[in-house]
Tab-separated table of C-alpha atoms in Angstrom:
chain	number	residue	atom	x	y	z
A	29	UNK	CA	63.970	96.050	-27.008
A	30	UNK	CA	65.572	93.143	-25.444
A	31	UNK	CA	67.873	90.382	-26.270
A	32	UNK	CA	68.299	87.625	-24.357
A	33	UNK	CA	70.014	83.816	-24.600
A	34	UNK	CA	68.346	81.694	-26.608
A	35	UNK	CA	68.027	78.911	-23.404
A	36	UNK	CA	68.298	78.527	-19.924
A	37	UNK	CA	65.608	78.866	-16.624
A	38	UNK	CA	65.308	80.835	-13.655
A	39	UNK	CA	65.195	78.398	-10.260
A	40	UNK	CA	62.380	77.816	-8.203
A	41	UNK	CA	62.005	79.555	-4.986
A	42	UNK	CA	63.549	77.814	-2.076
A	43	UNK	CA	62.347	78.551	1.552
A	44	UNK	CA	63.316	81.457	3.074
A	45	UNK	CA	64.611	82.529	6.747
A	46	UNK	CA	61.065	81.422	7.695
A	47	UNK	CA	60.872	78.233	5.923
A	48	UNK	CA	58.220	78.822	3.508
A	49	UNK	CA	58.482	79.003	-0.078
A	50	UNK	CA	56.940	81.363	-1.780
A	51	UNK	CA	57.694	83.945	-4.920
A	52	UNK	CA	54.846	86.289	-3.826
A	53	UNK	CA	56.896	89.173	-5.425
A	54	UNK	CA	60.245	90.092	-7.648
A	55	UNK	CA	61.908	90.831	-3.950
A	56	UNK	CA	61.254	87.256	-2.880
A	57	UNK	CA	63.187	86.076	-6.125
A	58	UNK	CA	65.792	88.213	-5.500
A	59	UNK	CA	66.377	86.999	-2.319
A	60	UNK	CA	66.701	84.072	-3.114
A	61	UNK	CA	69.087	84.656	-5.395
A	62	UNK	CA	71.229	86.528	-2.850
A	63	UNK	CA	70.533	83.601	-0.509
A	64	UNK	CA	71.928	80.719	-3.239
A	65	UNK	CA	74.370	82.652	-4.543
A	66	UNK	CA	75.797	85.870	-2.606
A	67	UNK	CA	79.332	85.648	-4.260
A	68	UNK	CA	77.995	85.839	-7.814
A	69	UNK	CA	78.063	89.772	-8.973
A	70	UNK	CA	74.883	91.188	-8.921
A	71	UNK	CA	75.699	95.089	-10.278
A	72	UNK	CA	78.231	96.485	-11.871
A	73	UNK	CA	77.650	100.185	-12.427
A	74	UNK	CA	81.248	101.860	-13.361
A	75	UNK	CA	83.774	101.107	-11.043
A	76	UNK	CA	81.449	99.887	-8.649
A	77	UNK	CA	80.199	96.366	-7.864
A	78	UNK	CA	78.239	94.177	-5.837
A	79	UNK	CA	77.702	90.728	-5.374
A	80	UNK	CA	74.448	89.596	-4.788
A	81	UNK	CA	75.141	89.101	-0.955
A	82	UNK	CA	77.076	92.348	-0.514
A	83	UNK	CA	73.641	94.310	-2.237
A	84	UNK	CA	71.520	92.194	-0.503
A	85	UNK	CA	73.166	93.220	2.952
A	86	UNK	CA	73.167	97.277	2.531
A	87	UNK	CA	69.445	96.900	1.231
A	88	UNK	CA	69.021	94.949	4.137
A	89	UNK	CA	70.444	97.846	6.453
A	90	UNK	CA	68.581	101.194	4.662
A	91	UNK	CA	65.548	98.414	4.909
A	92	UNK	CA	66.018	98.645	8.519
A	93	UNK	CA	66.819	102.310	8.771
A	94	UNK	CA	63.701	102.887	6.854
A	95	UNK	CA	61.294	101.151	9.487
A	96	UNK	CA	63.257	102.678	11.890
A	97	UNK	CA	62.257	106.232	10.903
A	98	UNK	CA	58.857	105.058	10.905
A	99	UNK	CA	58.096	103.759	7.132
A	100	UNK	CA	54.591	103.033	7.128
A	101	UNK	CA	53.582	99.802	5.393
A	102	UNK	CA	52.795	100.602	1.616
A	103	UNK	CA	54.280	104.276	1.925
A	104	UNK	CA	56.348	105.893	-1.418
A	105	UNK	CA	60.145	105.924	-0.796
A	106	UNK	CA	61.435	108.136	-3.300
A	107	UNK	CA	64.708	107.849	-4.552
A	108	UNK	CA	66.281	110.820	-5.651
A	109	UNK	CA	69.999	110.444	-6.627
A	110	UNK	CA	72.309	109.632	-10.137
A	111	UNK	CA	74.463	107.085	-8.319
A	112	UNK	CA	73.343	103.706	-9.946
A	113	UNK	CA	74.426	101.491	-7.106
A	114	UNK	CA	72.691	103.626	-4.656
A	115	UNK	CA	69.091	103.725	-6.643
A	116	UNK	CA	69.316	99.647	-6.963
A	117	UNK	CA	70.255	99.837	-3.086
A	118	UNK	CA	67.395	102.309	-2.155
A	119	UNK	CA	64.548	100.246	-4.445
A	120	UNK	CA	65.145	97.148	-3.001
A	121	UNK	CA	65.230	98.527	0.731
A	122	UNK	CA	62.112	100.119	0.156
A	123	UNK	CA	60.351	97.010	-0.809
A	124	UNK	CA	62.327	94.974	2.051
A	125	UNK	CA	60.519	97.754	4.300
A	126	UNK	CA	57.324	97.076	3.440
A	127	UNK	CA	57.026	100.308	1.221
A	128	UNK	CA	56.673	100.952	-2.644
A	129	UNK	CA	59.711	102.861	-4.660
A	130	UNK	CA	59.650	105.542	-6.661
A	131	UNK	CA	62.866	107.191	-8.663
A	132	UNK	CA	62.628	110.954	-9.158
A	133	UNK	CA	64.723	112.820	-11.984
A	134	UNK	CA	67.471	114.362	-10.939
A	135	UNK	CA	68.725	115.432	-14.081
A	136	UNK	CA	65.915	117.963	-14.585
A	137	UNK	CA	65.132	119.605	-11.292
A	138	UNK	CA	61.911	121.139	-12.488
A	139	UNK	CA	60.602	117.493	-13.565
A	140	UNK	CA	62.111	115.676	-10.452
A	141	UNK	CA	59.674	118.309	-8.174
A	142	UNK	CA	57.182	117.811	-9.847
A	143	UNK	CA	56.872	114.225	-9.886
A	144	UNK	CA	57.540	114.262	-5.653
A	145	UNK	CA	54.471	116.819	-6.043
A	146	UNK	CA	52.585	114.067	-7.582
A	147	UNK	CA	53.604	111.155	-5.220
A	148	UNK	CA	53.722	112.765	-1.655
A	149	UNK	CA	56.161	110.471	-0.624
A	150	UNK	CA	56.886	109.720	2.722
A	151	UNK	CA	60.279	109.954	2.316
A	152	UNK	CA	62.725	111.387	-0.240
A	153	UNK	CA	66.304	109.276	-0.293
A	154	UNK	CA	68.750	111.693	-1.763
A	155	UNK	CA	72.218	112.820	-1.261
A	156	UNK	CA	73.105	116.908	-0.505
A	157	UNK	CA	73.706	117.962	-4.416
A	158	UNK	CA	70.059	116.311	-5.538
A	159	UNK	CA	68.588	117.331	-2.394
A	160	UNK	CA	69.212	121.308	-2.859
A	161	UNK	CA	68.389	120.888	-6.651
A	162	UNK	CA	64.903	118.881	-5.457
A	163	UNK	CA	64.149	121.231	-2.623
A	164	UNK	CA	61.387	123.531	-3.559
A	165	UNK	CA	60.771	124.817	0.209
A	166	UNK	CA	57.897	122.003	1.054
A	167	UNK	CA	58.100	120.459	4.328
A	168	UNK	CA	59.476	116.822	2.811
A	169	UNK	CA	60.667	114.561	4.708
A	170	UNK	CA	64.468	113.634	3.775
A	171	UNK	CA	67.017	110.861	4.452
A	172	UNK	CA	70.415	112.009	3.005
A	173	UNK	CA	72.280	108.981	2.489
A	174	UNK	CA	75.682	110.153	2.313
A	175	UNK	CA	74.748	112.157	6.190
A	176	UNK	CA	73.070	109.138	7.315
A	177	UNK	CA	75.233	106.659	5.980
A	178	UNK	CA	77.318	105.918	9.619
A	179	UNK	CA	74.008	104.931	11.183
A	180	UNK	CA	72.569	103.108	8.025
A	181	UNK	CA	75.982	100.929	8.498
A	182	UNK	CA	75.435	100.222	12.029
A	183	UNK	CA	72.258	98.794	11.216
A	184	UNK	CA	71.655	94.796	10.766
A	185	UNK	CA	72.057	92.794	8.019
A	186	UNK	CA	69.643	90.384	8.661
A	187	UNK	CA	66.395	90.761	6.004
A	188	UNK	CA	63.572	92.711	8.325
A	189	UNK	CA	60.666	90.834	9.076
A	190	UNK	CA	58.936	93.055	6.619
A	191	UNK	CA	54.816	93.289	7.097
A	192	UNK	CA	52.392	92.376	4.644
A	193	UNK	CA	53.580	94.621	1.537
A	194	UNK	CA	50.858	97.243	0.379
A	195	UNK	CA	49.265	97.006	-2.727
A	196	UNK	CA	51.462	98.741	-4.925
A	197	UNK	CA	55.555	97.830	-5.191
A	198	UNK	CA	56.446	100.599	-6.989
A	199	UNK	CA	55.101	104.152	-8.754
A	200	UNK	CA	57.174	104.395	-12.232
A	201	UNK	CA	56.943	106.984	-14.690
A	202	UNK	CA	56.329	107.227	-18.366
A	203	UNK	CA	58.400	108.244	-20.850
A	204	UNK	CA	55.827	111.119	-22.013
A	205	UNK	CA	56.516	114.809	-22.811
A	206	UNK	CA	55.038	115.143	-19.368
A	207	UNK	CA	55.591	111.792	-17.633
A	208	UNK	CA	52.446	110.054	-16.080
A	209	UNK	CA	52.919	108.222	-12.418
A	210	UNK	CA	51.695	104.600	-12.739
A	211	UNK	CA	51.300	102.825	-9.911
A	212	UNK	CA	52.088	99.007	-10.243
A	213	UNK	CA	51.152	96.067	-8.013
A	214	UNK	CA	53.301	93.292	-6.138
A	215	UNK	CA	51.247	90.850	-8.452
A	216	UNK	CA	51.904	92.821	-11.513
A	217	UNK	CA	55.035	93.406	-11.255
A	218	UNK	CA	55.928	89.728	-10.731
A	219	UNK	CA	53.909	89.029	-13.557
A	220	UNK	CA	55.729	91.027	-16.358
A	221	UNK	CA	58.903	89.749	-15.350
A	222	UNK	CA	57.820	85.674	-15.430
A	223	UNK	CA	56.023	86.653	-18.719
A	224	UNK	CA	59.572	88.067	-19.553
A	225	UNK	CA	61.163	85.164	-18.776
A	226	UNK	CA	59.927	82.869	-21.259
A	227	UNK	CA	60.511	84.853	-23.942
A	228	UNK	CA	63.694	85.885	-22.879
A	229	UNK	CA	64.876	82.325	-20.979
A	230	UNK	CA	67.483	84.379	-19.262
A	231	UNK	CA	70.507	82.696	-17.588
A	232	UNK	CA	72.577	83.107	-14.397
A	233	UNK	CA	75.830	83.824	-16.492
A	234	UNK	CA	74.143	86.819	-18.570
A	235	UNK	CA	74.864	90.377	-17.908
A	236	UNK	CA	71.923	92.431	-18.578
A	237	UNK	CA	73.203	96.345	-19.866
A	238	UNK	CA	70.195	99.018	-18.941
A	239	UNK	CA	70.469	102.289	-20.955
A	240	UNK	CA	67.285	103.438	-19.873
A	241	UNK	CA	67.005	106.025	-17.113
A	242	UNK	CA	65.877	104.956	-13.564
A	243	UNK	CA	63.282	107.548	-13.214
A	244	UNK	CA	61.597	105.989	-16.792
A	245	UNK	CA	59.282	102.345	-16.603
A	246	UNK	CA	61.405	100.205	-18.323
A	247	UNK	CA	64.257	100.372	-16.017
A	248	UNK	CA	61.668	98.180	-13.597
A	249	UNK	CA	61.902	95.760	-16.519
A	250	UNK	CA	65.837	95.614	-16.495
A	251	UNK	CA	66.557	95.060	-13.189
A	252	UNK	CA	63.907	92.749	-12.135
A	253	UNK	CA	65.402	91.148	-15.448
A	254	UNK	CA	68.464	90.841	-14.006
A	255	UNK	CA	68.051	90.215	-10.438
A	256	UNK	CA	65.779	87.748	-10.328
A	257	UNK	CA	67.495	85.576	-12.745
A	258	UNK	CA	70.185	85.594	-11.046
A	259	UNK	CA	72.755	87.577	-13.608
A	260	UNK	CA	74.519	90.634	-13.096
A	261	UNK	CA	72.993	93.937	-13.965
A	262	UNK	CA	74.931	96.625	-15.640
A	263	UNK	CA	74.349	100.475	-15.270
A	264	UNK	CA	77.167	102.549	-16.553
A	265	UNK	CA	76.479	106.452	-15.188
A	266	UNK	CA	76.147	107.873	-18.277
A	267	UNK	CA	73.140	108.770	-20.638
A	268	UNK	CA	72.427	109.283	-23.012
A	269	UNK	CA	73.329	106.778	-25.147
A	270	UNK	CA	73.964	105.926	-28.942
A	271	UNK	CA	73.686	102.618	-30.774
A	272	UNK	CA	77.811	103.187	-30.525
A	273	UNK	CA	78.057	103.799	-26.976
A	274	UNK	CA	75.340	100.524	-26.662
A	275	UNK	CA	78.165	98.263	-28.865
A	276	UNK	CA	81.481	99.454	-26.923
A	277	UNK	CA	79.062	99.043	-23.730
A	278	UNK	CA	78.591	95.598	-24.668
A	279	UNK	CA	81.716	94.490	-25.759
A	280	UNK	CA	83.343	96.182	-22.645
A	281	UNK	CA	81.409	94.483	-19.776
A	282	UNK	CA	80.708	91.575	-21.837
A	283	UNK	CA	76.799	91.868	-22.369
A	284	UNK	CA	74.218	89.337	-23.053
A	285	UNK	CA	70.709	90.974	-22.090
A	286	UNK	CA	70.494	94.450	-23.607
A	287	UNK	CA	67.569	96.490	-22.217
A	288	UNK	CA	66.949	99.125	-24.269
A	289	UNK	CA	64.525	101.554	-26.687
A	290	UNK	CA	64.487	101.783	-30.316
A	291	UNK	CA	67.155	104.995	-30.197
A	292	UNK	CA	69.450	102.816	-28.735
A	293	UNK	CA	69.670	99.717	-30.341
């Protein structure tokens, strides 16, 4: 379910460092978002925020950390970690690399190997607490972000010049018993959210509150929502969550866009 303000637009794409215009994909309307407005917030999640050019910049710098380790174009970065800032971070940097994001579950160990099983990633973004819990004695490759995070830093803030993105932008997860990997396009992706947007006719003033867990397929839906529009997207770390917890949510961070299932609303 989502609720949205009754008016408003998203803005057209503008040119970017290159000077073309284009809105090829959700990271391109991001971007410009961050580009047009980096002091607006762009994430709250807790006690943490970001404005749209602070979250632009550390994408920008695990983007390049990512292609320095070797990220081949169209490749699954995993992201395996319950930090909300750090999951909106490590999406985004994937797609800046060229590569397509996938977030594991961390809250069930059993169901967060098994869905790197299904992906083969070529890299699993984690911190040391998800990384023993994921670890189920394969050879995967692993960025720790907390280990890593001095080099990350040192890395530029400057968008990469990404490659040609692969075919898919992301591999999300149903909400099954036993939760099916669905691969979904560049095109596709960009799709669902315009169609979203005129329905919705989201503003840059709305907050958009999430309830749904990162590693589930509507979560793509709330924070392409969000980001590309141009409003702030909240993610409190908790779950899971009650049609009270939803209303004190709400009233607390001042909500206008509420992403969220039938359970919840």
């Amino acid at each position: 379910m989502t609720q949205g303000s009754p008016q408003g637009s998203t803005q057209e794409p503008g040119p970017d460092r290159s000077g073309r215009t284009t809105a090829d994909t959700v990271l391109d309307l991001f971007e410009q978002q961050a580009r047009d407005t980096p002091r607006n917030h762009a994430l709250i999640a807790g006690a943490d925020s970001l404005t749209y050019g602070q979250l632009d910049s550390r994408a920008n710098r695990l983007a390049h950390h990512l292609i320095a380790d070797g990220l081949p174009p169209g490749a699954v970065v995993a992201v395996g970690t319950a930090r909300r800032t750090e999951i909106v971070v490590a999406l985004l940097a994937a797609l800046k690399a060229g590569g397509a994001y996938a977030v594991i579950d961390v809250e069930s160990p059993f169901a967060g190997q098994r869905q790197l099983a299904a992906l083969n990633p070529y890299v699993l973004l984690t911190d040391a607490a998800h990384h023993a819990r994921l670890d189920d004695g394969s050879a995967l490759h692993v960025i720790r972000l907390g280990a890593e995070a001095a080099e990350a830093s040192a890395r530029s803030t400057e968008a990469p010049a990404r490659p040609e993105p692969g075919a898919t932008a992301a591999v999300l997860f149903t909400g099954a018993s036993f939760p099916r990997a669905v691969p979904v396009g560049h095109a596709r992706l960009l799709a669902a959210h315009q169609a979203w947007t005129k329905v919705v006719r989201p503003v840059p003033e709305d907050r958009h509150l999430i309830t749904q867990s990162p590693a589930l397929t509507p979560f793509a839906a709330g924070w392409t929502g969000a980001l590309c529009s141009g409003g702030a997207l909240v993610v409190p770390e908790r779950t899971p969550w009650t049609p009270e917890g939803v209303r004190r949510a709400i009233e607390a961070e001042q909500v206008g866009v509420v992403h969220t299932d039938p359970a919840g609303a």
